[in-house]
mmCIF file of C-alpha atoms (C1' of nucleotides) in Angstrom:
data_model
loop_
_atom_site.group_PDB
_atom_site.id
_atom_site.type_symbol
_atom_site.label_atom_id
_atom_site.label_comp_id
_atom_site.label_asym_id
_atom_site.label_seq_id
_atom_site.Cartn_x
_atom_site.Cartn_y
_atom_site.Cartn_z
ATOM 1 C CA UNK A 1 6.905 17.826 -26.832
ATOM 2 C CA UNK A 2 6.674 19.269 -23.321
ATOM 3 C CA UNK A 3 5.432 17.770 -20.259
ATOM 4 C CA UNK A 4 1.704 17.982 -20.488
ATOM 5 C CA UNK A 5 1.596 17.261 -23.986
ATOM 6 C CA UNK A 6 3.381 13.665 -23.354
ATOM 7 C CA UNK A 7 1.249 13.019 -20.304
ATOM 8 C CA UNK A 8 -1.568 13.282 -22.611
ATOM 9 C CA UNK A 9 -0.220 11.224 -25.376
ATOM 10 C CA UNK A 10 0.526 8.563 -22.828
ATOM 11 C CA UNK A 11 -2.877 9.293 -20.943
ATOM 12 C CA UNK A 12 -0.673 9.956 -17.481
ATOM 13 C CA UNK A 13 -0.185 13.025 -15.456
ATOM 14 C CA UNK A 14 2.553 15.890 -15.252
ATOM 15 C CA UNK A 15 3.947 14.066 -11.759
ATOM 16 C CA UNK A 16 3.391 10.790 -12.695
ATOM 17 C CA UNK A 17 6.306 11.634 -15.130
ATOM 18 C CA UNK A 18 8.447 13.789 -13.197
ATOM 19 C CA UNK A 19 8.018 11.158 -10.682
ATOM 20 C CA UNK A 20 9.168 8.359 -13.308
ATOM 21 C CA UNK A 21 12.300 11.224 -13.954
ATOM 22 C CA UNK A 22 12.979 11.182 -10.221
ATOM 23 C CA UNK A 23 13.165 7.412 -10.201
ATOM 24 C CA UNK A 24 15.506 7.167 -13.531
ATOM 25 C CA UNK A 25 13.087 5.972 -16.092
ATOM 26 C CA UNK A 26 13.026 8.675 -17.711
ATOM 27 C CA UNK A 27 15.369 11.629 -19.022
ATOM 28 C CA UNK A 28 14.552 14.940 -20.258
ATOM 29 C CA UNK A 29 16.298 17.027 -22.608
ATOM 30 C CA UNK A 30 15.517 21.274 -21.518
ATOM 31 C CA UNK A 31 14.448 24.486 -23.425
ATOM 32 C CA UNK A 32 15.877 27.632 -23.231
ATOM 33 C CA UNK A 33 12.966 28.248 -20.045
ATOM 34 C CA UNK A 34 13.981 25.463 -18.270
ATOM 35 C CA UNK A 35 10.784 22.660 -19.079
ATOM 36 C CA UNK A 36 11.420 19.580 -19.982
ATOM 37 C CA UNK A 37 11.110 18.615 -23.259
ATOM 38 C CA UNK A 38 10.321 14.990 -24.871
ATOM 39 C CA UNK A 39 10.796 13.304 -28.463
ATOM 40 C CA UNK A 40 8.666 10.157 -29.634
ATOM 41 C CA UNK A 41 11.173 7.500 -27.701
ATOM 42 C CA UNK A 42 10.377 8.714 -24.179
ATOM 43 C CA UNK A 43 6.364 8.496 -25.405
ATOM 44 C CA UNK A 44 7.662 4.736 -26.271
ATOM 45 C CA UNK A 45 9.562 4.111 -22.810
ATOM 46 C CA UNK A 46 6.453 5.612 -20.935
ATOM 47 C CA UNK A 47 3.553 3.567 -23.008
ATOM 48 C CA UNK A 48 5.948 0.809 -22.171
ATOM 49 C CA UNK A 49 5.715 1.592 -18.379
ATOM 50 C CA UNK A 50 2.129 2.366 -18.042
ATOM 51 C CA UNK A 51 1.351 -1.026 -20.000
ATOM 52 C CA UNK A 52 3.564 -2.781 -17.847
ATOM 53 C CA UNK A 53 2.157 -1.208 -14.868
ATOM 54 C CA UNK A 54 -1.562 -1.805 -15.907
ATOM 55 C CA UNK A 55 -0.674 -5.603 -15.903
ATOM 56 C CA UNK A 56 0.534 -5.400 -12.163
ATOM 57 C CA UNK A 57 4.408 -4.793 -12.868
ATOM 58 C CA UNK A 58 6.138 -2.324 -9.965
ATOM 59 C CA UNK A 59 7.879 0.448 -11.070
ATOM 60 C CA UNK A 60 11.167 -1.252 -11.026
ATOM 61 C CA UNK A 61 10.282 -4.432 -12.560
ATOM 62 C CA UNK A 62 9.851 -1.868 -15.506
ATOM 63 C CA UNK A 63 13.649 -0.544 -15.786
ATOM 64 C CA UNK A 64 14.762 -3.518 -17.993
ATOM 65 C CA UNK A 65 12.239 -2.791 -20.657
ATOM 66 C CA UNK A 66 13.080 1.179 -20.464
ATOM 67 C CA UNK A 67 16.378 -0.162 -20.996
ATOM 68 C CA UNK A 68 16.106 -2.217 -23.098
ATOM 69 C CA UNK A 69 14.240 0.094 -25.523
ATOM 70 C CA UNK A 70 17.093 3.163 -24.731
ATOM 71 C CA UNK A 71 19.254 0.464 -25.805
ATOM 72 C CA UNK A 72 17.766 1.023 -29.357
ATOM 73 C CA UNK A 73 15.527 -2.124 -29.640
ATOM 74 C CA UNK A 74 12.133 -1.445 -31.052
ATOM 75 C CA UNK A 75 10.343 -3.562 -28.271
ATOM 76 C CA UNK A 76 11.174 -3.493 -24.244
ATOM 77 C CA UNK A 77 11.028 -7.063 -23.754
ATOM 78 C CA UNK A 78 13.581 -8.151 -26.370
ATOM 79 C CA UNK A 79 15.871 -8.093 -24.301
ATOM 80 C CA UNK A 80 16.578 -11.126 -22.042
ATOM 81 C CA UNK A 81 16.332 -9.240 -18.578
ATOM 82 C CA UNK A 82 13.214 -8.028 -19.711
ATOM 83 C CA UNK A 83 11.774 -11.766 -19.913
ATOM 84 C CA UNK A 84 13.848 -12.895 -16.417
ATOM 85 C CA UNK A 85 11.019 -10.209 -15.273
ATOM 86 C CA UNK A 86 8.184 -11.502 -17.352
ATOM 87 C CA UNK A 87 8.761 -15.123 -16.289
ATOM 88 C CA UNK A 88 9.274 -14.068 -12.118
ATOM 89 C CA UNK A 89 6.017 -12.285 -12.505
ATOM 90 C CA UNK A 90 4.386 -15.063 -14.012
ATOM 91 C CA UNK A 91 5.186 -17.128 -10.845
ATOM 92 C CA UNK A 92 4.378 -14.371 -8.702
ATOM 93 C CA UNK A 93 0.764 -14.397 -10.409
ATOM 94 C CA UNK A 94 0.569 -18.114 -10.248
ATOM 95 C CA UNK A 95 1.100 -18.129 -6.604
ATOM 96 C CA UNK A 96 -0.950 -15.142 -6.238
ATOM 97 C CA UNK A 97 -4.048 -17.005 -7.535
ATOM 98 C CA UNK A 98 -3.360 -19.814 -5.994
ATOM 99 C CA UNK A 99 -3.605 -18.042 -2.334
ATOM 100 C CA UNK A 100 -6.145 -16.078 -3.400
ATOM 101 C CA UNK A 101 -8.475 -19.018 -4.471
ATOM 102 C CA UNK A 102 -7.205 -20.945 -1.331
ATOM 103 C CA UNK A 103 -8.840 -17.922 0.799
ATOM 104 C CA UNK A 104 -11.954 -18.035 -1.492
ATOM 105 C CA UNK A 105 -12.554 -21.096 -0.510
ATOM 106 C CA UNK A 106 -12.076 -21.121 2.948
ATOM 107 C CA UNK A 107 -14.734 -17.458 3.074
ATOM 108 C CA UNK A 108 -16.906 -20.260 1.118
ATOM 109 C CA UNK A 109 -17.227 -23.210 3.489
ATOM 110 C CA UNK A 110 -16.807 -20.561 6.232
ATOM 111 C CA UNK A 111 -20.487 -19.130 4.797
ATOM 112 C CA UNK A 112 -21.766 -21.806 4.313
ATOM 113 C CA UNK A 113 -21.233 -23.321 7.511
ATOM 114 C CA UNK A 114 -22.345 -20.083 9.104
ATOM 115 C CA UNK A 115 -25.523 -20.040 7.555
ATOM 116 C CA UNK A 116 -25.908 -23.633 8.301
ATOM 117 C CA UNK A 117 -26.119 -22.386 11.762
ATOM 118 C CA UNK A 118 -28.133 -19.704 11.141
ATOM 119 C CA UNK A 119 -30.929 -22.245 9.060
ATOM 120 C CA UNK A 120 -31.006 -24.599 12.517
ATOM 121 C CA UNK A 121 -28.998 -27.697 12.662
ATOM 122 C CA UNK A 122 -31.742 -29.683 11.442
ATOM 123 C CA UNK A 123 -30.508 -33.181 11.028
ATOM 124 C CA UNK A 124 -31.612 -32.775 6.854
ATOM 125 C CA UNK A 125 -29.816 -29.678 6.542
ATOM 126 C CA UNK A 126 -26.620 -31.649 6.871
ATOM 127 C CA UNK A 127 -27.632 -34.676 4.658
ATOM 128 C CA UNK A 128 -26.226 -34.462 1.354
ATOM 129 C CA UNK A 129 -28.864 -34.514 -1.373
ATOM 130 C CA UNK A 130 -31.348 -33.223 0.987
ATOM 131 C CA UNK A 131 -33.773 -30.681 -0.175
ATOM 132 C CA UNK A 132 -31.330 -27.783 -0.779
ATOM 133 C CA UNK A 133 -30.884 -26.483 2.823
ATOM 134 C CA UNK A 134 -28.345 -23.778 1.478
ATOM 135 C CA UNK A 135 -27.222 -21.851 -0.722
ATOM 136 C CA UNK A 136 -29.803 -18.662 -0.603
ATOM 137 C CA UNK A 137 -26.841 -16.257 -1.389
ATOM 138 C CA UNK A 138 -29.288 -13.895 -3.134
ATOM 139 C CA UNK A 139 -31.569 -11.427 -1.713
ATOM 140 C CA UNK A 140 -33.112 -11.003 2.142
ATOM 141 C CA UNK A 141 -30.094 -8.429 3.593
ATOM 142 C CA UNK B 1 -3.412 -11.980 31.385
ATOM 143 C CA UNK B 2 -1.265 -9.327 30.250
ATOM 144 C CA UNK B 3 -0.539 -8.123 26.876
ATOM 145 C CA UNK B 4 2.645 -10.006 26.372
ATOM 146 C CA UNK B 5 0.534 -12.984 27.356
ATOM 147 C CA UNK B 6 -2.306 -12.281 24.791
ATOM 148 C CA UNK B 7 0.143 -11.765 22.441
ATOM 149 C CA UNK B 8 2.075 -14.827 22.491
ATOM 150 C CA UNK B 9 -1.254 -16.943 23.171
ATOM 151 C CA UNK B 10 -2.729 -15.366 19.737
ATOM 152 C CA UNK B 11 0.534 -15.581 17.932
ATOM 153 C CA UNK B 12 0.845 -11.794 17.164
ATOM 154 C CA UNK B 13 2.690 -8.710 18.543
ATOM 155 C CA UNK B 14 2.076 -6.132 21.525
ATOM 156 C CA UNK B 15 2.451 -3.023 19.087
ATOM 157 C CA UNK B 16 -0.528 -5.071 17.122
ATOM 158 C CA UNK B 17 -2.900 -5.654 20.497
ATOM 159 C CA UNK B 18 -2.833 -2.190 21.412
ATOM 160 C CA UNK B 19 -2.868 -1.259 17.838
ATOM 161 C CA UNK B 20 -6.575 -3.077 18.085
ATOM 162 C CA UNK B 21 -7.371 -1.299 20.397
ATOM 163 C CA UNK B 22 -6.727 1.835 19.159
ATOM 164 C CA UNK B 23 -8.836 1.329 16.435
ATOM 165 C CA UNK B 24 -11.679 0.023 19.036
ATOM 166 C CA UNK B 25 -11.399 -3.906 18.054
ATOM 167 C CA UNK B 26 -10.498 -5.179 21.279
ATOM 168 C CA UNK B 27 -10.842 -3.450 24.991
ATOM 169 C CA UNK B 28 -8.670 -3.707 27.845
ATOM 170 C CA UNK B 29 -9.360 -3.575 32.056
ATOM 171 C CA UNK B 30 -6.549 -2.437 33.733
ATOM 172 C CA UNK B 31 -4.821 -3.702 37.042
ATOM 173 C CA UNK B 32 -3.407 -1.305 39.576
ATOM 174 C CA UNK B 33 -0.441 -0.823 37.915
ATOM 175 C CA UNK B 34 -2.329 0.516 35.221
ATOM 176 C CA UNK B 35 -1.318 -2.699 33.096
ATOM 177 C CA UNK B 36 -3.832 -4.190 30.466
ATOM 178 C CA UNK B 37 -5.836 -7.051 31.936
ATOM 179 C CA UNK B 38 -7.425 -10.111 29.031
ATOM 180 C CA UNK B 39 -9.269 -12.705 29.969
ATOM 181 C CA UNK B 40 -10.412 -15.577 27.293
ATOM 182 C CA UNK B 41 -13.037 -13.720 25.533
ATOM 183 C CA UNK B 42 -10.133 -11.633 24.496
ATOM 184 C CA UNK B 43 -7.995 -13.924 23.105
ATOM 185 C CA UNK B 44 -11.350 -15.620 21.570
ATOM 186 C CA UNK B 45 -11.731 -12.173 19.405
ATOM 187 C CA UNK B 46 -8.026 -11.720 18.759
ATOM 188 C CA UNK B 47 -7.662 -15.146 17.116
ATOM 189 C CA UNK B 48 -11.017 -14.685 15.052
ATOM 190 C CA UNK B 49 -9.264 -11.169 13.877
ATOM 191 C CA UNK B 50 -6.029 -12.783 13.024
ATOM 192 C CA UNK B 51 -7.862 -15.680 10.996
ATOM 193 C CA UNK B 52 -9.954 -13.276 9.202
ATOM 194 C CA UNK B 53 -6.485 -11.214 8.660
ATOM 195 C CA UNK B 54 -4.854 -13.834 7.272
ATOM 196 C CA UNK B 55 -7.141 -15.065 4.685
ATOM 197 C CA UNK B 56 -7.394 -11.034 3.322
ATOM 198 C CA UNK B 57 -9.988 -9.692 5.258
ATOM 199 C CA UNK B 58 -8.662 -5.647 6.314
ATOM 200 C CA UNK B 59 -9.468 -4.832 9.810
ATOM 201 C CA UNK B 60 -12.422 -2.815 9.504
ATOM 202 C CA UNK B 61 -14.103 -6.160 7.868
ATOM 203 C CA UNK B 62 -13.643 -8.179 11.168
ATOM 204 C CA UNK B 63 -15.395 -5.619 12.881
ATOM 205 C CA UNK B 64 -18.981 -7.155 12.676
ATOM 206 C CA UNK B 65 -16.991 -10.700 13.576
ATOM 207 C CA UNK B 66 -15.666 -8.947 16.618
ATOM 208 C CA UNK B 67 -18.697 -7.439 17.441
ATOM 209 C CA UNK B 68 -20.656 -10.624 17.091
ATOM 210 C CA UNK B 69 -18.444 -12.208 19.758
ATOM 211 C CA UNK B 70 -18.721 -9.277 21.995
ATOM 212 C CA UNK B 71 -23.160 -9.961 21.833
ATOM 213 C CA UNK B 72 -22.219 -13.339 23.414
ATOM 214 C CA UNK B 73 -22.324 -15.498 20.106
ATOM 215 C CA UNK B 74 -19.654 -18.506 20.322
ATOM 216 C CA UNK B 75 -19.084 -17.555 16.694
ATOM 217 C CA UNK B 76 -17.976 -14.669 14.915
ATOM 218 C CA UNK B 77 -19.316 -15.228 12.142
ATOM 219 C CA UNK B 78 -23.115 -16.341 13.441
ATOM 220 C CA UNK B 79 -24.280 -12.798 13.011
ATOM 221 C CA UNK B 80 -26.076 -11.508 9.415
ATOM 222 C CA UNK B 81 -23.490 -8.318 9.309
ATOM 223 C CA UNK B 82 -20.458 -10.603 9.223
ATOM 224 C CA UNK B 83 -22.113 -13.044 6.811
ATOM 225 C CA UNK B 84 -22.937 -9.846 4.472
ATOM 226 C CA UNK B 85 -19.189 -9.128 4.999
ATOM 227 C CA UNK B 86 -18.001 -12.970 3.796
ATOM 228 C CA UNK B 87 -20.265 -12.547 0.857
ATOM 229 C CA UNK B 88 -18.567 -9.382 -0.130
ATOM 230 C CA UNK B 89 -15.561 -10.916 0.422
ATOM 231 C CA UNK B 90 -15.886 -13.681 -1.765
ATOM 232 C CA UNK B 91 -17.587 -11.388 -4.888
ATOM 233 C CA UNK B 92 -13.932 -9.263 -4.096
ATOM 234 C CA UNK B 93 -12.139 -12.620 -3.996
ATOM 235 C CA UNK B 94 -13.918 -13.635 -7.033
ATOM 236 C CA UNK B 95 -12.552 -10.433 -9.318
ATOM 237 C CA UNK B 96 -9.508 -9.907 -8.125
ATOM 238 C CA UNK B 97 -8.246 -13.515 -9.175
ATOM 239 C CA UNK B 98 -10.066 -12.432 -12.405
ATOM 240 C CA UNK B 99 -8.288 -9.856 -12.775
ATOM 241 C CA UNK B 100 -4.903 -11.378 -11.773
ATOM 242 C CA UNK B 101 -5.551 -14.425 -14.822
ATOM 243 C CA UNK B 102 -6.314 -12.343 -17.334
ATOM 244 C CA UNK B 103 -2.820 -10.497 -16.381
ATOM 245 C CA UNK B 104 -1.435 -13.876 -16.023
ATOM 246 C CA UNK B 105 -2.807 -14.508 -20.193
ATOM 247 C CA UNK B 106 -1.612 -11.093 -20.890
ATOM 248 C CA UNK B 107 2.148 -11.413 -19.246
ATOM 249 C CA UNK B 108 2.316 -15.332 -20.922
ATOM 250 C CA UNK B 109 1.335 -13.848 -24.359
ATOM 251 C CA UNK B 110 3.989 -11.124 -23.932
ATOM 252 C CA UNK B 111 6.445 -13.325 -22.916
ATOM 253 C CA UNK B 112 5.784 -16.087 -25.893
ATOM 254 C CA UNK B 113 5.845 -13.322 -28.651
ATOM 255 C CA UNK B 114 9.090 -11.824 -27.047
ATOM 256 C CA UNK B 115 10.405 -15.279 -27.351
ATOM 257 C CA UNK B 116 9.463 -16.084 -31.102
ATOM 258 C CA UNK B 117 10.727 -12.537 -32.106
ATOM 259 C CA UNK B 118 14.003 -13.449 -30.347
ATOM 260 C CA UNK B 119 14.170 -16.678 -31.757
ATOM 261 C CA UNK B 120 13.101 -15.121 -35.476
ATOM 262 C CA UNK B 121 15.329 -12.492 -34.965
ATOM 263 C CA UNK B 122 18.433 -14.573 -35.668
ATOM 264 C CA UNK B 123 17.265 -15.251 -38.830
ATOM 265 C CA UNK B 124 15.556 -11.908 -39.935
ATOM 266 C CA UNK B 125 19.333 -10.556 -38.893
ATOM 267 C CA UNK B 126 20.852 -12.535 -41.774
ATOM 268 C CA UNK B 127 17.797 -11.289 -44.037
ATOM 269 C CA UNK B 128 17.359 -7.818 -43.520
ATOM 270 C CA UNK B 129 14.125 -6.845 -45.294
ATOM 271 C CA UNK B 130 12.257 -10.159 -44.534
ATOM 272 C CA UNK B 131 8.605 -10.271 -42.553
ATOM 273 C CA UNK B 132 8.687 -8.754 -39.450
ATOM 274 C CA UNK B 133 6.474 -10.392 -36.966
ATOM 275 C CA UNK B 134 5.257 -7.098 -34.918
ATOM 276 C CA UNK B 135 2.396 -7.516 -32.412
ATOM 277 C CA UNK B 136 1.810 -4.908 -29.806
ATOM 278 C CA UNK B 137 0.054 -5.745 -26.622
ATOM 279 C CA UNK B 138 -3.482 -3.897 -26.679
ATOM 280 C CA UNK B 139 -3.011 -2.930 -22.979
ATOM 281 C CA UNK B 140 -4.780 0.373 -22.160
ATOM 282 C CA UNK B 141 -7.477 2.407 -23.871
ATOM 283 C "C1'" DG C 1 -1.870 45.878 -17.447
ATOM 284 C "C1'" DT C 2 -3.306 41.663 -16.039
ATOM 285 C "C1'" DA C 3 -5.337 37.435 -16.182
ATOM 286 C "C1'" DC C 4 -4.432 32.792 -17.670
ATOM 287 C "C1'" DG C 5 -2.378 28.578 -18.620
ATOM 288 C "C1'" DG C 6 1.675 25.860 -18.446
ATOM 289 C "C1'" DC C 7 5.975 25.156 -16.537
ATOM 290 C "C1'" DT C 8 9.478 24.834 -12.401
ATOM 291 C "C1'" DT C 9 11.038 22.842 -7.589
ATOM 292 C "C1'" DG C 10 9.937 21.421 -2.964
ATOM 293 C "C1'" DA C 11 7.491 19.294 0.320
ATOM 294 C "C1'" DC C 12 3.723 17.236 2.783
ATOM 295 C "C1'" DG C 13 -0.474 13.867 2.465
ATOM 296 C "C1'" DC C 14 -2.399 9.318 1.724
ATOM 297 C "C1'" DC C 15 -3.513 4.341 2.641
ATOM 298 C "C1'" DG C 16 -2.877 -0.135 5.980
ATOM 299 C "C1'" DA C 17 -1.008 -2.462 9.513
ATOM 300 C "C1'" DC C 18 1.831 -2.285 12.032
ATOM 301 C "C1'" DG C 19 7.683 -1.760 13.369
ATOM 302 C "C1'" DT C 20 10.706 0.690 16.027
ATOM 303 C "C1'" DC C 21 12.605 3.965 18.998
ATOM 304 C "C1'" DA C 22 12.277 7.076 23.144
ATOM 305 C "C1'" DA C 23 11.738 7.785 27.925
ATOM 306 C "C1'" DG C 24 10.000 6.289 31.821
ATOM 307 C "C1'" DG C 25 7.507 3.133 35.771
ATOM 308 C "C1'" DC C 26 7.116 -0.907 38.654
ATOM 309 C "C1'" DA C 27 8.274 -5.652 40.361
ATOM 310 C "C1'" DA C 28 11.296 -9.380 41.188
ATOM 311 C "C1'" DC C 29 15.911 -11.347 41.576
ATOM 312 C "C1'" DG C 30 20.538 -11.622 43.290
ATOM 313 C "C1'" DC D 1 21.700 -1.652 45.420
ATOM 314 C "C1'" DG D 2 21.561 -2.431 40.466
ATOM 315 C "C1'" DT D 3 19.956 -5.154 36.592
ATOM 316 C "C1'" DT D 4 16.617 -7.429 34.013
ATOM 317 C "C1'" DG D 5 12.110 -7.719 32.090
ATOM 318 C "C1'" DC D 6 7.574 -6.452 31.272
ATOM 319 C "C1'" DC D 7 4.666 -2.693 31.131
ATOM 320 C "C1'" DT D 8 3.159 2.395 29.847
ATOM 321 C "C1'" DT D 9 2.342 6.454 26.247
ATOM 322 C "C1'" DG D 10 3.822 9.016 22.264
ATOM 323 C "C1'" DA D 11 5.499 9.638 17.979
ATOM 324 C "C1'" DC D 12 7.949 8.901 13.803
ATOM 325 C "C1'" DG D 13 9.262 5.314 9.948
ATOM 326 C "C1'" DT D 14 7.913 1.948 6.322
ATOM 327 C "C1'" DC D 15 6.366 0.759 1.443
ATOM 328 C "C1'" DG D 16 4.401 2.431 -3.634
ATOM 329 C "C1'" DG D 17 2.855 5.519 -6.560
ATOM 330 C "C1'" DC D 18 1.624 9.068 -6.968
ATOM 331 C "C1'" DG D 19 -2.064 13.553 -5.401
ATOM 332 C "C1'" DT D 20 -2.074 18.045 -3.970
ATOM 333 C "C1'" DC D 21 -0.652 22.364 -2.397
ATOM 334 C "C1'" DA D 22 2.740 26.299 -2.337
ATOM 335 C "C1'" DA D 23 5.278 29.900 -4.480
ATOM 336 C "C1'" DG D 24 7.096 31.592 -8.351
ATOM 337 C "C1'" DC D 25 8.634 32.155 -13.507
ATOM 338 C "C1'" DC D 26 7.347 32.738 -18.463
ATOM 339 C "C1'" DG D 27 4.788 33.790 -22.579
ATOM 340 C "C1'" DT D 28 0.495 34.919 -24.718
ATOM 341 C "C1'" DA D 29 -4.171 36.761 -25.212
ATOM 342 C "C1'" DC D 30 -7.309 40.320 -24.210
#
DNA sequence: GTACGGCTTGACGCCGACGTCAAGGCAACG
DNA sequence: CGTTGCCTTGACGTCGGCGTCAAGCCGTAC
């Protein structure tokens, strides 16, 4: 398999993987021109890296699972460093939501307070259970 | 006030003020020395940058905030652009922790199969031909 | 012959929000 | 007088993951 034909199989481009080469995560055997040439593991190790990508992984929070299948193992997170990685990036999600819905709702009571404003500071506006002074997100821009 | 002033009053950097105002986001008089000159409607629309900053807004989003405070509104965010802005905010808010949970499902699924097949693995190793629990991760399309 | 497609290496571009260094000016302090 | 400290502009560096262009080689089809 040369180059193009395994960025295809993966669904990647040409310097996507001779990027991945430059950065050790993949090797390449050569022809008798000179191109790189690729068997059915490196299609594994790069599936394994684009999947792990997809889900948010860097590039080098990937090596232990190339590893780990060069090692011979049929899966890239069998092997423990592989789920040291899985379990940091769990945390690193959790506290990625977390901030992110902490900022969601400050944009929220920020809105609503602006448009508040906007609406007049009638004293019913701010009574709770008053006749729905907000929350006209729709429409009117 | 000078820049090193501003700076320390808004909690940021020089190389950031003058950064602002390279991008047009915050002017500057000058005094005879050629110096940068603030006053408090400066610091006013620096802070309302950095608090849009830190809660994920890039800096072309505080724009309308900025130049709400610039028509002489006490607020930022009193003007309809900047109020389109929050609510565009909060929709990207809204998918990108989406996005990050159902990586977060994906990553914990990974990481409990990768534990049962190590745990199962032990005793498929002393029974070589027994059921293999396989299960791929459907990933990308 | 020559056009074409695929391969090679090398190197610069991109995005965002600055950090950092360079080289110099002006004021105050001792 | 020199040193410190704040200011000026300009320009390159950073991080990640490639995109894109350049120049050239190789084999095949027409």
């Amino acid at each position: 398999m040369r180059i193009g034909e395994l960025a295809a199989a993966a669904g990647t481009t040409t310097r996507t993987l001779r990027y991945y080469e430059s950065r050790g995560l993949l090797s390449a055997r050569r022809d008798g021109n000179g191109h790189r040439t690729y068997d059915e593991d490196d299609l594994a190790q790069v599936r394994q890296i684009r999947t792990l990508q997809d889900v948010g992984f860097g590039l080098e929070e990937t090596r232990p699972f190339v590893e780990c299948l060069r090692a011979g193992h049929a899966e890239g997170d069998s092997c423990p460093a592989s789920q040291v990685v899985y379990r940091r990036k769990l945390d690193e999600l959790d506290s990625m939501i977390e901030q992110l819905a902490a900022a969601r709702e400050k944009v929220a009571r920020q809105l609503a307070r602006a448009e508040r404003a906007r609406d007049g500071l009638a004293a019913d506006a701010l009574v709770p259970g008053g006749p729905e002074p907000v929350c006209e997100l729709g429409g009117r821009e």
